[in-house]
Amino acid sequence: MPVRLGSDVLLSTTRLRGQRVGVVCNHASVDRGFLHIIDRLEAAGGVTLAAIFGPQHGFRSDVQDNMVETPHRTDGRRRVPVYSLYSETREPAVQMLSGLDVLVVDLQDIGARIYTYIYTMANCLRAGAKHGVPVIVCDRPNPIGGDAVEGETLVPGFESFVGLYPIPMRHGMTIGELARLFNEHFHIGAELVVVPMEGWTRRQFADETGLPWVMPSPNMPTLDTAIVYPGTVLFEGILISEGRGTTRPFELVGAPWIDGERFAAGMNALDLPGAHFRPAGFEPTFQKYAKTPCGGCQIHVTDRYTFKPVLTGVALAQMFRRADPAQFAWRPPPYEYEHDKLPIDILAGSDRLRQQIEADVPARQIAEGWRNDEQAFTELRRRFLLY
């Protein structure tokens, strides 16, 4: 059965009639027919669109990188303010919420702790609780499925805007389920309504839903990218290219000092589940090693159901270090406005992974250490699941 989005369900009711509505969304907030939630609200009748709020990369998702803020502006066609929640504030201020009856969130998450849209949503819950504005979260699929949980749970003291709460790297929840978890378990206390989808099952990936793929952010061009992202996003904290500046970000990884054929052979010898590593050369157009030829590999996922992205990301990092410990290096701060801790530590959720890689602990042994965290979170999330 085709999946019916939470926004479809909400707009089939009269819940918003007579309301002044603020909407947290970006260019991917579309339905099966590519109609944007803003246009659908305007066409609904009896609903006043009063404000638009954009997450990181902007309402139009036209800003490329981390720590590049987007300004507030006015939407010229709709004559309403567009507030940036990746600017001098990450949380809607009281004046932004003034006159609103309800705040509607319709954002596409990609299933990893390190994706700021879920924290924009959490900050909207926090603002709603402070200022008495109800929040409606329209649920959307987790594009990489809702069964698997993988990775270490973030350790208190390592919070950042790429990890505000102690959840594993791959959480296996929808944005609506996370809203329930954040609001109740982490005591935000907003007046929250989550509008569930119809027809989605936890085993489904994005290409099994009948919904279009609109890249949620500039470096998330395909579902293939999203599937590997919970592991290769770790390379944002390492002086290794994660493929930004290529057409396959997070699938291509490499550096100028790597022999791609030897590297890929070493990775394939590990016999990691659901993955093949093809030797690759590439030249990023921007970001790390811009205009410099790199050697490395492309990750090809051969079985999405057995593939373990976080284990794979750790094994890749370890293989790069083994290839040349003298040239392997951690990226220095700042990263996502954290100026003291190393980026790899806030990405991993603690300093443990960095220390394990430096000690050359085998990747599978590192992953064994996540088991208690994974089991505990699987049990914790149970009462917040909707499907």
mmCIF file of C-alpha atoms in Angstrom:
data_model
loop_
_atom_site.group_PDB
_atom_site.id
_atom_site.type_symbol
_atom_site.label_atom_id
_atom_site.label_comp_id
_atom_site.label_asym_id
_atom_site.label_seq_id
_atom_site.Cartn_x
_atom_site.Cartn_y
_atom_site.Cartn_z
ATOM 1 C CA MET A 1 0.000 0.000 0.000
ATOM 2 C CA PRO A 2 1.422 3.437 -0.838
ATOM 3 C CA VAL A 3 2.499 5.427 2.193
ATOM 4 C CA ARG A 4 0.310 8.344 3.204
ATOM 5 C CA LEU A 5 2.336 11.071 4.884
ATOM 6 C CA GLY A 6 1.438 12.710 8.177
ATOM 7 C CA SER A 7 0.928 15.962 6.269
ATOM 8 C CA ASP A 8 -1.612 14.206 4.028
ATOM 9 C CA VAL A 9 -3.503 12.985 7.067
ATOM 10 C CA LEU A 10 -3.401 16.394 8.773
ATOM 11 C CA LEU A 11 -4.595 18.306 5.723
ATOM 12 C CA SER A 12 -7.476 15.902 5.193
ATOM 13 C CA THR A 13 -8.939 17.155 8.499
ATOM 14 C CA THR A 14 -10.201 20.521 9.699
ATOM 15 C CA ARG A 15 -7.633 20.643 12.513
ATOM 16 C CA LEU A 16 -5.974 23.827 11.176
ATOM 17 C CA ARG A 17 -9.101 25.669 10.084
ATOM 18 C CA GLY A 18 -9.296 29.138 11.564
ATOM 19 C CA GLN A 19 -5.694 28.917 12.799
ATOM 20 C CA ARG A 20 -2.689 31.141 12.216
ATOM 21 C CA VAL A 21 -0.015 28.598 11.366
ATOM 22 C CA GLY A 22 3.780 28.656 11.365
ATOM 23 C CA VAL A 23 5.464 25.895 9.367
ATOM 24 C CA VAL A 24 8.942 24.432 9.891
ATOM 25 C CA CYS A 25 9.934 23.005 6.533
ATOM 26 C CA ASN A 26 12.334 23.064 3.615
ATOM 27 C CA HIS A 27 12.274 22.218 -0.079
ATOM 28 C CA ALA A 28 11.840 18.481 0.657
ATOM 29 C CA SER A 29 8.555 19.020 2.502
ATOM 30 C CA VAL A 30 6.518 17.749 -0.441
ATOM 31 C CA ASP A 31 3.864 15.106 -0.938
ATOM 32 C CA ARG A 32 3.611 12.252 -3.407
ATOM 33 C CA GLY A 33 2.686 14.669 -6.182
ATOM 34 C CA PHE A 34 5.582 17.050 -5.379
ATOM 35 C CA LEU A 35 3.210 19.624 -3.871
ATOM 36 C CA HIS A 36 4.897 21.575 -1.091
ATOM 37 C CA ILE A 37 3.225 21.794 2.309
ATOM 38 C CA ILE A 38 3.216 25.607 2.073
ATOM 39 C CA ASP A 39 1.230 25.499 -1.186
ATOM 40 C CA ARG A 40 -1.103 22.871 0.213
ATOM 41 C CA LEU A 41 -1.784 24.973 3.306
ATOM 42 C CA GLU A 42 -2.534 28.020 1.175
ATOM 43 C CA ALA A 43 -4.961 25.969 -0.884
ATOM 44 C CA ALA A 44 -6.632 24.388 2.146
ATOM 45 C CA GLY A 45 -9.039 27.254 2.815
ATOM 46 C CA GLY A 46 -9.643 28.770 6.229
ATOM 47 C CA VAL A 47 -5.975 28.447 7.196
ATOM 48 C CA THR A 48 -3.674 31.455 7.550
ATOM 49 C CA LEU A 49 -0.016 30.867 6.766
ATOM 50 C CA ALA A 50 1.616 33.330 9.180
ATOM 51 C CA ALA A 51 5.306 32.346 9.238
ATOM 52 C CA ILE A 52 7.830 29.961 7.705
ATOM 53 C CA PHE A 53 10.804 28.536 9.610
ATOM 54 C CA GLY A 54 13.802 27.006 7.841
ATOM 55 C CA PRO A 55 16.347 24.535 9.305
ATOM 56 C CA GLN A 56 20.067 24.248 8.541
ATOM 57 C CA HIS A 57 20.829 24.900 4.843
ATOM 58 C CA GLY A 58 17.823 27.233 4.694
ATOM 59 C CA PHE A 59 14.175 27.018 3.731
ATOM 60 C CA ARG A 60 15.297 26.561 0.103
ATOM 61 C CA SER A 61 18.184 24.262 1.131
ATOM 62 C CA ASP A 62 20.539 26.352 -0.972
ATOM 63 C CA VAL A 63 23.324 26.846 1.576
ATOM 64 C CA GLN A 64 26.025 24.210 1.236
ATOM 65 C CA ASP A 65 28.065 23.812 4.401
ATOM 66 C CA ASN A 66 28.098 23.569 8.196
ATOM 67 C CA MET A 67 28.467 26.803 10.163
ATOM 68 C CA VAL A 68 27.188 28.854 7.227
ATOM 69 C CA GLU A 69 24.153 30.642 8.593
ATOM 70 C CA THR A 70 21.122 31.722 6.635
ATOM 71 C CA PRO A 71 19.499 35.127 7.197
ATOM 72 C CA HIS A 72 15.886 35.875 8.018
ATOM 73 C CA ARG A 73 13.912 37.253 5.105
ATOM 74 C CA THR A 74 10.425 37.709 3.712
ATOM 75 C CA ASP A 75 8.908 35.338 1.199
ATOM 76 C CA GLY A 76 8.150 37.610 -1.720
ATOM 77 C CA ARG A 77 5.234 35.640 -3.112
ATOM 78 C CA ARG A 78 3.479 34.780 0.132
ATOM 79 C CA ARG A 79 4.347 37.985 1.994
ATOM 80 C CA VAL A 80 5.196 36.164 5.221
ATOM 81 C CA PRO A 81 8.413 36.164 7.245
ATOM 82 C CA VAL A 82 10.883 33.311 6.728
ATOM 83 C CA TYR A 83 12.789 32.802 9.965
ATOM 84 C CA SER A 84 16.113 30.987 9.908
ATOM 85 C CA LEU A 85 16.629 28.473 12.703
ATOM 86 C CA TYR A 86 20.271 28.209 11.700
ATOM 87 C CA SER A 87 21.217 31.805 12.399
ATOM 88 C CA GLU A 88 21.842 33.748 15.596
ATOM 89 C CA THR A 89 19.260 31.420 17.109
ATOM 90 C CA ARG A 90 18.543 27.708 16.784
ATOM 91 C CA GLU A 91 15.252 27.997 18.655
ATOM 92 C CA PRO A 92 12.241 30.105 17.636
ATOM 93 C CA ALA A 93 12.253 33.297 19.673
ATOM 94 C CA VAL A 94 9.093 34.602 21.309
ATOM 95 C CA GLN A 95 8.669 37.371 18.724
ATOM 96 C CA MET A 96 8.830 34.778 15.919
ATOM 97 C CA LEU A 97 5.975 32.857 17.524
ATOM 98 C CA SER A 98 3.882 35.933 18.286
ATOM 99 C CA GLY A 99 0.383 35.598 16.888
ATOM 100 C CA LEU A 100 0.724 31.924 15.971
ATOM 101 C CA ASP A 101 -1.933 29.463 17.059
ATOM 102 C CA VAL A 102 0.117 26.407 16.173
ATOM 103 C CA LEU A 103 3.554 25.426 14.839
ATOM 104 C CA VAL A 104 3.595 22.621 12.261
ATOM 105 C CA VAL A 105 6.830 20.681 11.658
ATOM 106 C CA ASP A 106 7.230 18.825 8.347
ATOM 107 C CA LEU A 107 10.899 17.884 7.908
ATOM 108 C CA GLN A 108 12.536 14.847 6.333
ATOM 109 C CA ASP A 109 15.057 13.176 8.637
ATOM 110 C CA ILE A 110 17.551 10.600 7.328
ATOM 111 C CA GLY A 111 17.855 8.234 10.310
ATOM 112 C CA ALA A 112 21.134 9.255 11.979
ATOM 113 C CA ARG A 113 21.863 11.040 15.248
ATOM 114 C CA ILE A 114 24.087 13.448 13.303
ATOM 115 C CA TYR A 115 21.424 15.288 11.336
ATOM 116 C CA THR A 116 20.400 18.655 12.654
ATOM 117 C CA TYR A 117 16.768 18.661 11.525
ATOM 118 C CA ILE A 118 15.731 16.482 14.462
ATOM 119 C CA TYR A 119 17.280 19.021 16.846
ATOM 120 C CA THR A 120 15.569 21.906 15.064
ATOM 121 C CA MET A 121 12.364 19.986 15.724
ATOM 122 C CA ALA A 122 13.362 19.483 19.376
ATOM 123 C CA ASN A 123 14.129 23.191 19.734
ATOM 124 C CA CYS A 124 10.693 23.989 18.318
ATOM 125 C CA LEU A 125 9.185 21.746 20.988
ATOM 126 C CA ARG A 126 11.219 23.588 23.594
ATOM 127 C CA ALA A 127 10.064 26.980 22.318
ATOM 128 C CA GLY A 128 6.471 25.765 22.162
ATOM 129 C CA ALA A 129 6.656 24.646 25.781
ATOM 130 C CA LYS A 130 8.149 27.985 26.893
ATOM 131 C CA HIS A 131 5.733 30.202 25.026
ATOM 132 C CA GLY A 132 2.526 28.186 25.058
ATOM 133 C CA VAL A 133 2.387 27.356 21.343
ATOM 134 C CA PRO A 134 1.155 23.849 20.442
ATOM 135 C CA VAL A 135 3.340 21.852 18.048
ATOM 136 C CA ILE A 136 2.139 19.406 15.411
ATOM 137 C CA VAL A 137 4.762 17.098 13.896
ATOM 138 C CA CYS A 138 3.763 15.541 10.576
ATOM 139 C CA ASP A 139 5.459 12.178 10.430
ATOM 140 C CA ARG A 140 7.617 11.012 7.519
ATOM 141 C CA PRO A 141 9.415 7.725 6.844
ATOM 142 C CA ASN A 142 12.828 6.939 8.173
ATOM 143 C CA PRO A 143 14.380 6.488 4.717
ATOM 144 C CA ILE A 144 16.828 3.804 5.872
ATOM 145 C CA GLY A 145 14.210 1.735 7.703
ATOM 146 C CA GLY A 146 12.989 1.619 11.260
ATOM 147 C CA ASP A 147 14.235 -1.744 12.495
ATOM 148 C CA ALA A 148 18.009 -1.443 12.962
ATOM 149 C CA VAL A 149 19.654 0.371 15.873
ATOM 150 C CA GLU A 150 23.431 0.707 15.708
ATOM 151 C CA GLY A 151 26.237 2.514 17.445
ATOM 152 C CA GLU A 152 27.281 4.006 20.738
ATOM 153 C CA THR A 153 24.835 6.157 22.671
ATOM 154 C CA LEU A 154 26.032 9.752 23.045
ATOM 155 C CA VAL A 155 27.678 10.314 26.423
ATOM 156 C CA PRO A 156 26.628 13.353 28.501
ATOM 157 C CA GLY A 157 29.201 16.117 28.106
ATOM 158 C CA PHE A 158 29.533 15.564 24.360
ATOM 159 C CA GLU A 159 26.286 17.281 23.337
ATOM 160 C CA SER A 160 26.261 19.579 20.318
ATOM 161 C CA PHE A 161 23.893 20.569 17.538
ATOM 162 C CA VAL A 162 24.804 17.279 15.833
ATOM 163 C CA GLY A 163 23.852 15.388 18.987
ATOM 164 C CA LEU A 164 21.655 16.967 21.655
ATOM 165 C CA TYR A 165 20.386 13.791 23.294
ATOM 166 C CA PRO A 166 21.827 10.390 24.275
ATOM 167 C CA ILE A 167 20.675 8.266 21.355
ATOM 168 C CA PRO A 168 22.689 5.865 19.160
ATOM 169 C CA MET A 169 24.154 6.850 15.808
ATOM 170 C CA ARG A 170 21.485 4.919 13.891
ATOM 171 C CA HIS A 171 18.294 5.308 15.890
ATOM 172 C CA GLY A 172 15.750 3.498 13.711
ATOM 173 C CA MET A 173 12.934 5.965 14.481
ATOM 174 C CA THR A 174 10.811 8.378 12.481
ATOM 175 C CA ILE A 175 10.888 12.094 13.205
ATOM 176 C CA GLY A 176 7.448 11.811 14.805
ATOM 177 C CA GLU A 177 8.595 9.009 17.072
ATOM 178 C CA LEU A 178 11.665 11.030 18.007
ATOM 179 C CA ALA A 179 9.403 13.980 18.823
ATOM 180 C CA ARG A 180 7.526 11.781 21.291
ATOM 181 C CA LEU A 181 10.789 10.494 22.780
ATOM 182 C CA PHE A 182 12.366 13.942 23.113
ATOM 183 C CA ASN A 183 9.230 15.564 24.462
ATOM 184 C CA GLU A 184 8.409 12.958 27.087
ATOM 185 C CA HIS A 185 11.575 11.066 27.992
ATOM 186 C CA PHE A 186 13.828 14.129 27.909
ATOM 187 C CA HIS A 187 11.185 16.251 29.608
ATOM 188 C CA ILE A 188 10.600 19.040 27.112
ATOM 189 C CA GLY A 189 6.910 19.083 27.960
ATOM 190 C CA ALA A 190 5.426 20.782 24.897
ATOM 191 C CA GLU A 191 1.788 20.452 23.878
ATOM 192 C CA LEU A 192 2.583 17.968 21.118
ATOM 193 C CA VAL A 193 0.501 16.177 18.514
ATOM 194 C CA VAL A 194 2.238 13.730 16.181
ATOM 195 C CA VAL A 195 0.242 12.943 13.057
ATOM 196 C CA PRO A 196 1.208 9.392 12.040
ATOM 197 C CA MET A 197 1.599 8.131 8.503
ATOM 198 C CA GLU A 198 -0.608 5.449 7.052
ATOM 199 C CA GLY A 199 0.830 2.415 5.308
ATOM 200 C CA TRP A 200 4.467 2.655 6.443
ATOM 201 C CA THR A 201 6.154 -0.383 7.959
ATOM 202 C CA ARG A 202 9.439 -0.410 9.821
ATOM 203 C CA ARG A 203 11.234 -2.585 7.275
ATOM 204 C CA GLN A 204 10.570 -0.174 4.405
ATOM 205 C CA PHE A 205 13.315 1.933 2.865
ATOM 206 C CA ALA A 206 12.485 5.169 1.044
ATOM 207 C CA ASP A 207 12.303 3.580 -2.400
ATOM 208 C CA GLU A 208 9.659 1.132 -1.182
ATOM 209 C CA THR A 209 7.181 3.819 -0.061
ATOM 210 C CA GLY A 210 6.004 5.159 -3.428
ATOM 211 C CA LEU A 211 7.108 8.637 -2.302
ATOM 212 C CA PRO A 212 9.530 10.772 -4.342
ATOM 213 C CA TRP A 213 13.091 11.281 -3.180
ATOM 214 C CA VAL A 214 13.822 14.977 -2.826
ATOM 215 C CA MET A 215 17.272 15.405 -1.334
ATOM 216 C CA PRO A 216 16.711 16.657 2.222
ATOM 217 C CA SER A 217 20.001 18.600 2.255
ATOM 218 C CA PRO A 218 22.607 19.553 -0.347
ATOM 219 C CA ASN A 219 24.905 16.590 0.334
ATOM 220 C CA MET A 220 22.178 13.955 0.581
ATOM 221 C CA PRO A 221 21.474 13.441 -3.141
ATOM 222 C CA THR A 222 20.254 9.826 -3.092
ATOM 223 C CA LEU A 223 18.939 7.071 -0.875
ATOM 224 C CA ASP A 224 22.310 5.341 -1.362
ATOM 225 C CA THR A 225 23.902 8.335 0.370
ATOM 226 C CA ALA A 226 21.504 8.093 3.300
ATOM 227 C CA ILE A 227 22.157 4.366 3.760
ATOM 228 C CA VAL A 228 25.917 4.819 4.236
ATOM 229 C CA TYR A 229 25.727 8.192 6.021
ATOM 230 C CA PRO A 230 25.471 6.967 9.658
ATOM 231 C CA GLY A 231 29.003 5.590 9.272
ATOM 232 C CA THR A 232 30.813 7.789 6.798
ATOM 233 C CA VAL A 233 29.619 10.985 8.465
ATOM 234 C CA LEU A 234 32.419 10.216 10.944
ATOM 235 C CA PHE A 235 34.837 11.396 8.257
ATOM 236 C CA GLU A 236 33.667 14.939 8.885
ATOM 237 C CA GLY A 237 35.903 14.602 11.951
ATOM 238 C CA ILE A 238 38.913 13.168 10.088
ATOM 239 C CA LEU A 239 41.236 14.753 7.528
ATOM 240 C CA ILE A 240 39.991 12.279 4.941
ATOM 241 C CA SER A 241 37.559 13.347 2.191
ATOM 242 C CA GLU A 242 34.034 12.049 2.752
ATOM 243 C CA GLY A 243 33.283 12.793 -0.890
ATOM 244 C CA ARG A 244 31.889 16.290 -0.403
ATOM 245 C CA GLY A 245 32.516 18.149 -3.622
ATOM 246 C CA THR A 246 31.782 15.027 -5.689
ATOM 247 C CA THR A 247 28.527 13.653 -7.050
ATOM 248 C CA ARG A 248 28.618 10.777 -4.501
ATOM 249 C CA PRO A 249 29.178 12.386 -1.082
ATOM 250 C CA PHE A 250 29.583 9.936 1.811
ATOM 251 C CA GLU A 251 29.821 7.008 -0.631
ATOM 252 C CA LEU A 252 33.288 8.049 -1.839
ATOM 253 C CA VAL A 253 36.044 8.303 0.768
ATOM 254 C CA GLY A 254 39.710 8.918 0.167
ATOM 255 C CA ALA A 255 42.841 11.050 0.426
ATOM 256 C CA PRO A 256 45.739 12.049 -1.876
ATOM 257 C CA TRP A 257 48.106 9.635 -0.137
ATOM 258 C CA ILE A 258 45.972 6.491 -0.609
ATOM 259 C CA ASP A 259 46.428 3.750 -3.207
ATOM 260 C CA GLY A 260 42.791 2.983 -4.031
ATOM 261 C CA GLU A 261 43.322 -0.582 -5.259
ATOM 262 C CA ARG A 262 45.309 -1.626 -2.217
ATOM 263 C CA PHE A 263 42.904 0.156 0.116
ATOM 264 C CA ALA A 264 39.759 -1.413 -1.380
ATOM 265 C CA ALA A 265 41.358 -4.863 -1.333
ATOM 266 C CA GLY A 266 42.070 -4.441 2.357
ATOM 267 C CA MET A 267 38.495 -3.400 3.052
ATOM 268 C CA ASN A 268 37.016 -6.299 1.080
ATOM 269 C CA ALA A 269 39.253 -8.717 2.987
ATOM 270 C CA LEU A 270 37.387 -7.725 6.171
ATOM 271 C CA ASP A 271 34.226 -9.348 4.751
ATOM 272 C CA LEU A 272 31.924 -6.735 6.263
ATOM 273 C CA PRO A 273 28.212 -7.538 5.911
ATOM 274 C CA GLY A 274 26.297 -6.169 2.941
ATOM 275 C CA ALA A 275 29.108 -4.102 1.430
ATOM 276 C CA HIS A 276 31.639 -4.140 -1.391
ATOM 277 C CA PHE A 277 34.445 -1.603 -1.697
ATOM 278 C CA ARG A 278 35.371 -0.615 -5.240
ATOM 279 C CA PRO A 279 38.705 1.141 -5.847
ATOM 280 C CA ALA A 280 38.049 4.744 -6.797
ATOM 281 C CA GLY A 281 39.880 7.904 -7.684
ATOM 282 C CA PHE A 282 38.152 11.271 -7.402
ATOM 283 C CA GLU A 283 38.886 14.977 -7.263
ATOM 284 C CA PRO A 284 36.651 17.032 -4.950
ATOM 285 C CA THR A 285 35.582 20.398 -6.343
ATOM 286 C CA PHE A 286 35.329 21.902 -2.844
ATOM 287 C CA GLN A 287 35.859 21.040 0.833
ATOM 288 C CA LYS A 288 38.773 18.781 1.833
ATOM 289 C CA TYR A 289 41.423 18.281 -0.870
ATOM 290 C CA ALA A 290 39.588 20.492 -3.348
ATOM 291 C CA LYS A 291 41.063 20.169 -6.857
ATOM 292 C CA THR A 292 43.435 17.439 -5.598
ATOM 293 C CA PRO A 293 43.255 13.840 -6.878
ATOM 294 C CA CYS A 294 42.359 11.381 -4.120
ATOM 295 C CA GLY A 295 42.577 7.614 -3.918
ATOM 296 C CA GLY A 296 40.150 5.536 -1.936
ATOM 297 C CA CYS A 297 36.985 3.609 -2.569
ATOM 298 C CA GLN A 298 33.282 3.804 -3.207
ATOM 299 C CA ILE A 299 31.031 1.874 -0.844
ATOM 300 C CA HIS A 300 28.521 -0.263 -2.719
ATOM 301 C CA VAL A 301 25.784 -1.635 -0.487
ATOM 302 C CA THR A 302 24.999 -5.148 -1.703
ATOM 303 C CA ASP A 303 22.458 -6.014 1.013
ATOM 304 C CA ARG A 304 20.803 -3.080 2.727
ATOM 305 C CA TYR A 305 19.233 -5.317 5.392
ATOM 306 C CA THR A 306 22.519 -6.785 6.660
ATOM 307 C CA PHE A 307 24.688 -3.717 5.982
ATOM 308 C CA LYS A 308 25.987 -2.041 9.138
ATOM 309 C CA PRO A 309 26.888 1.548 8.287
ATOM 310 C CA VAL A 310 28.456 2.490 11.625
ATOM 311 C CA LEU A 311 30.649 -0.618 11.753
ATOM 312 C CA THR A 312 31.628 0.092 8.138
ATOM 313 C CA GLY A 313 32.537 3.712 8.900
ATOM 314 C CA VAL A 314 34.713 2.658 11.826
ATOM 315 C CA ALA A 315 36.449 -0.032 9.754
ATOM 316 C CA LEU A 316 37.153 2.497 7.003
ATOM 317 C CA ALA A 317 38.640 4.998 9.450
ATOM 318 C CA GLN A 318 40.791 2.275 10.930
ATOM 319 C CA MET A 319 41.994 1.171 7.484
ATOM 320 C CA PHE A 320 42.996 4.734 6.571
ATOM 321 C CA ARG A 321 45.001 5.018 9.770
ATOM 322 C CA ARG A 322 46.730 1.700 9.127
ATOM 323 C CA ALA A 323 47.542 2.747 5.547
ATOM 324 C CA ASP A 324 49.727 5.609 6.799
ATOM 325 C CA PRO A 325 49.592 6.513 10.514
ATOM 326 C CA ALA A 326 51.885 9.497 9.906
ATOM 327 C CA GLN A 327 49.472 11.155 7.455
ATOM 328 C CA PHE A 328 46.236 10.128 9.154
ATOM 329 C CA ALA A 329 44.952 12.987 11.325
ATOM 330 C CA TRP A 330 41.857 14.076 13.209
ATOM 331 C CA ARG A 331 40.203 17.271 12.051
ATOM 332 C CA PRO A 332 40.829 20.130 14.482
ATOM 333 C CA PRO A 333 38.034 22.324 15.903
ATOM 334 C CA PRO A 334 35.857 24.227 15.340
ATOM 335 C CA TYR A 335 33.038 22.028 14.135
ATOM 336 C CA GLU A 336 29.350 22.839 14.479
ATOM 337 C CA TYR A 337 30.186 25.720 16.837
ATOM 338 C CA GLU A 338 32.134 23.467 19.211
ATOM 339 C CA HIS A 339 35.538 25.106 19.670
ATOM 340 C CA ASP A 340 37.123 22.905 22.323
ATOM 341 C CA LYS A 341 36.320 19.248 21.737
ATOM 342 C CA LEU A 342 37.622 17.431 18.686
ATOM 343 C CA PRO A 343 35.030 17.081 15.916
ATOM 344 C CA ILE A 344 35.433 13.285 15.891
ATOM 345 C CA ASP A 345 34.455 13.164 19.556
ATOM 346 C CA ILE A 346 31.220 15.109 19.183
ATOM 347 C CA LEU A 347 30.398 13.118 16.037
ATOM 348 C CA ALA A 348 31.033 9.774 17.748
ATOM 349 C CA GLY A 349 29.284 10.938 20.912
ATOM 350 C CA SER A 350 32.316 10.472 23.181
ATOM 351 C CA ASP A 351 36.106 10.277 23.021
ATOM 352 C CA ARG A 352 36.023 6.481 23.252
ATOM 353 C CA LEU A 353 35.958 5.728 19.531
ATOM 354 C CA ARG A 354 38.933 8.002 18.841
ATOM 355 C CA GLN A 355 40.937 6.311 21.581
ATOM 356 C CA GLN A 356 39.987 2.849 20.296
ATOM 357 C CA ILE A 357 41.058 3.694 16.739
ATOM 358 C CA GLU A 358 44.335 5.121 18.029
ATOM 359 C CA ALA A 359 44.869 1.879 19.961
ATOM 360 C CA ASP A 360 44.051 -0.132 16.794
ATOM 361 C CA VAL A 361 41.191 -2.038 18.452
ATOM 362 C CA PRO A 362 39.578 -4.157 15.688
ATOM 363 C CA ALA A 363 36.370 -2.634 14.298
ATOM 364 C CA ARG A 364 34.239 -5.662 15.142
ATOM 365 C CA GLN A 365 35.483 -5.565 18.732
ATOM 366 C CA ILE A 366 34.608 -1.866 18.914
ATOM 367 C CA ALA A 367 31.115 -2.666 17.625
ATOM 368 C CA GLU A 368 30.705 -5.406 20.252
ATOM 369 C CA GLY A 369 31.111 -2.667 22.826
ATOM 370 C CA TRP A 370 27.978 -0.939 21.532
ATOM 371 C CA ARG A 371 25.734 -3.928 22.204
ATOM 372 C CA ASN A 372 24.500 -2.846 25.638
ATOM 373 C CA ASP A 373 23.762 0.663 24.342
ATOM 374 C CA GLU A 374 21.861 -0.739 21.361
ATOM 375 C CA GLN A 375 19.818 -3.097 23.511
ATOM 376 C CA ALA A 376 19.023 -0.422 26.080
ATOM 377 C CA PHE A 377 17.881 2.054 23.437
ATOM 378 C CA THR A 378 15.843 -0.583 21.610
ATOM 379 C CA GLU A 379 13.973 -1.170 24.863
ATOM 380 C CA LEU A 380 13.675 2.559 25.671
ATOM 381 C CA ARG A 381 12.245 3.511 22.290
ATOM 382 C CA ARG A 382 9.609 0.779 22.351
ATOM 383 C CA ARG A 383 6.874 2.841 24.008
ATOM 384 C CA PHE A 384 7.396 5.750 21.605
ATOM 385 C CA LEU A 385 7.066 3.750 18.370
ATOM 386 C CA LEU A 386 4.008 4.348 16.213
ATOM 387 C CA TYR A 387 4.396 1.516 13.685
#
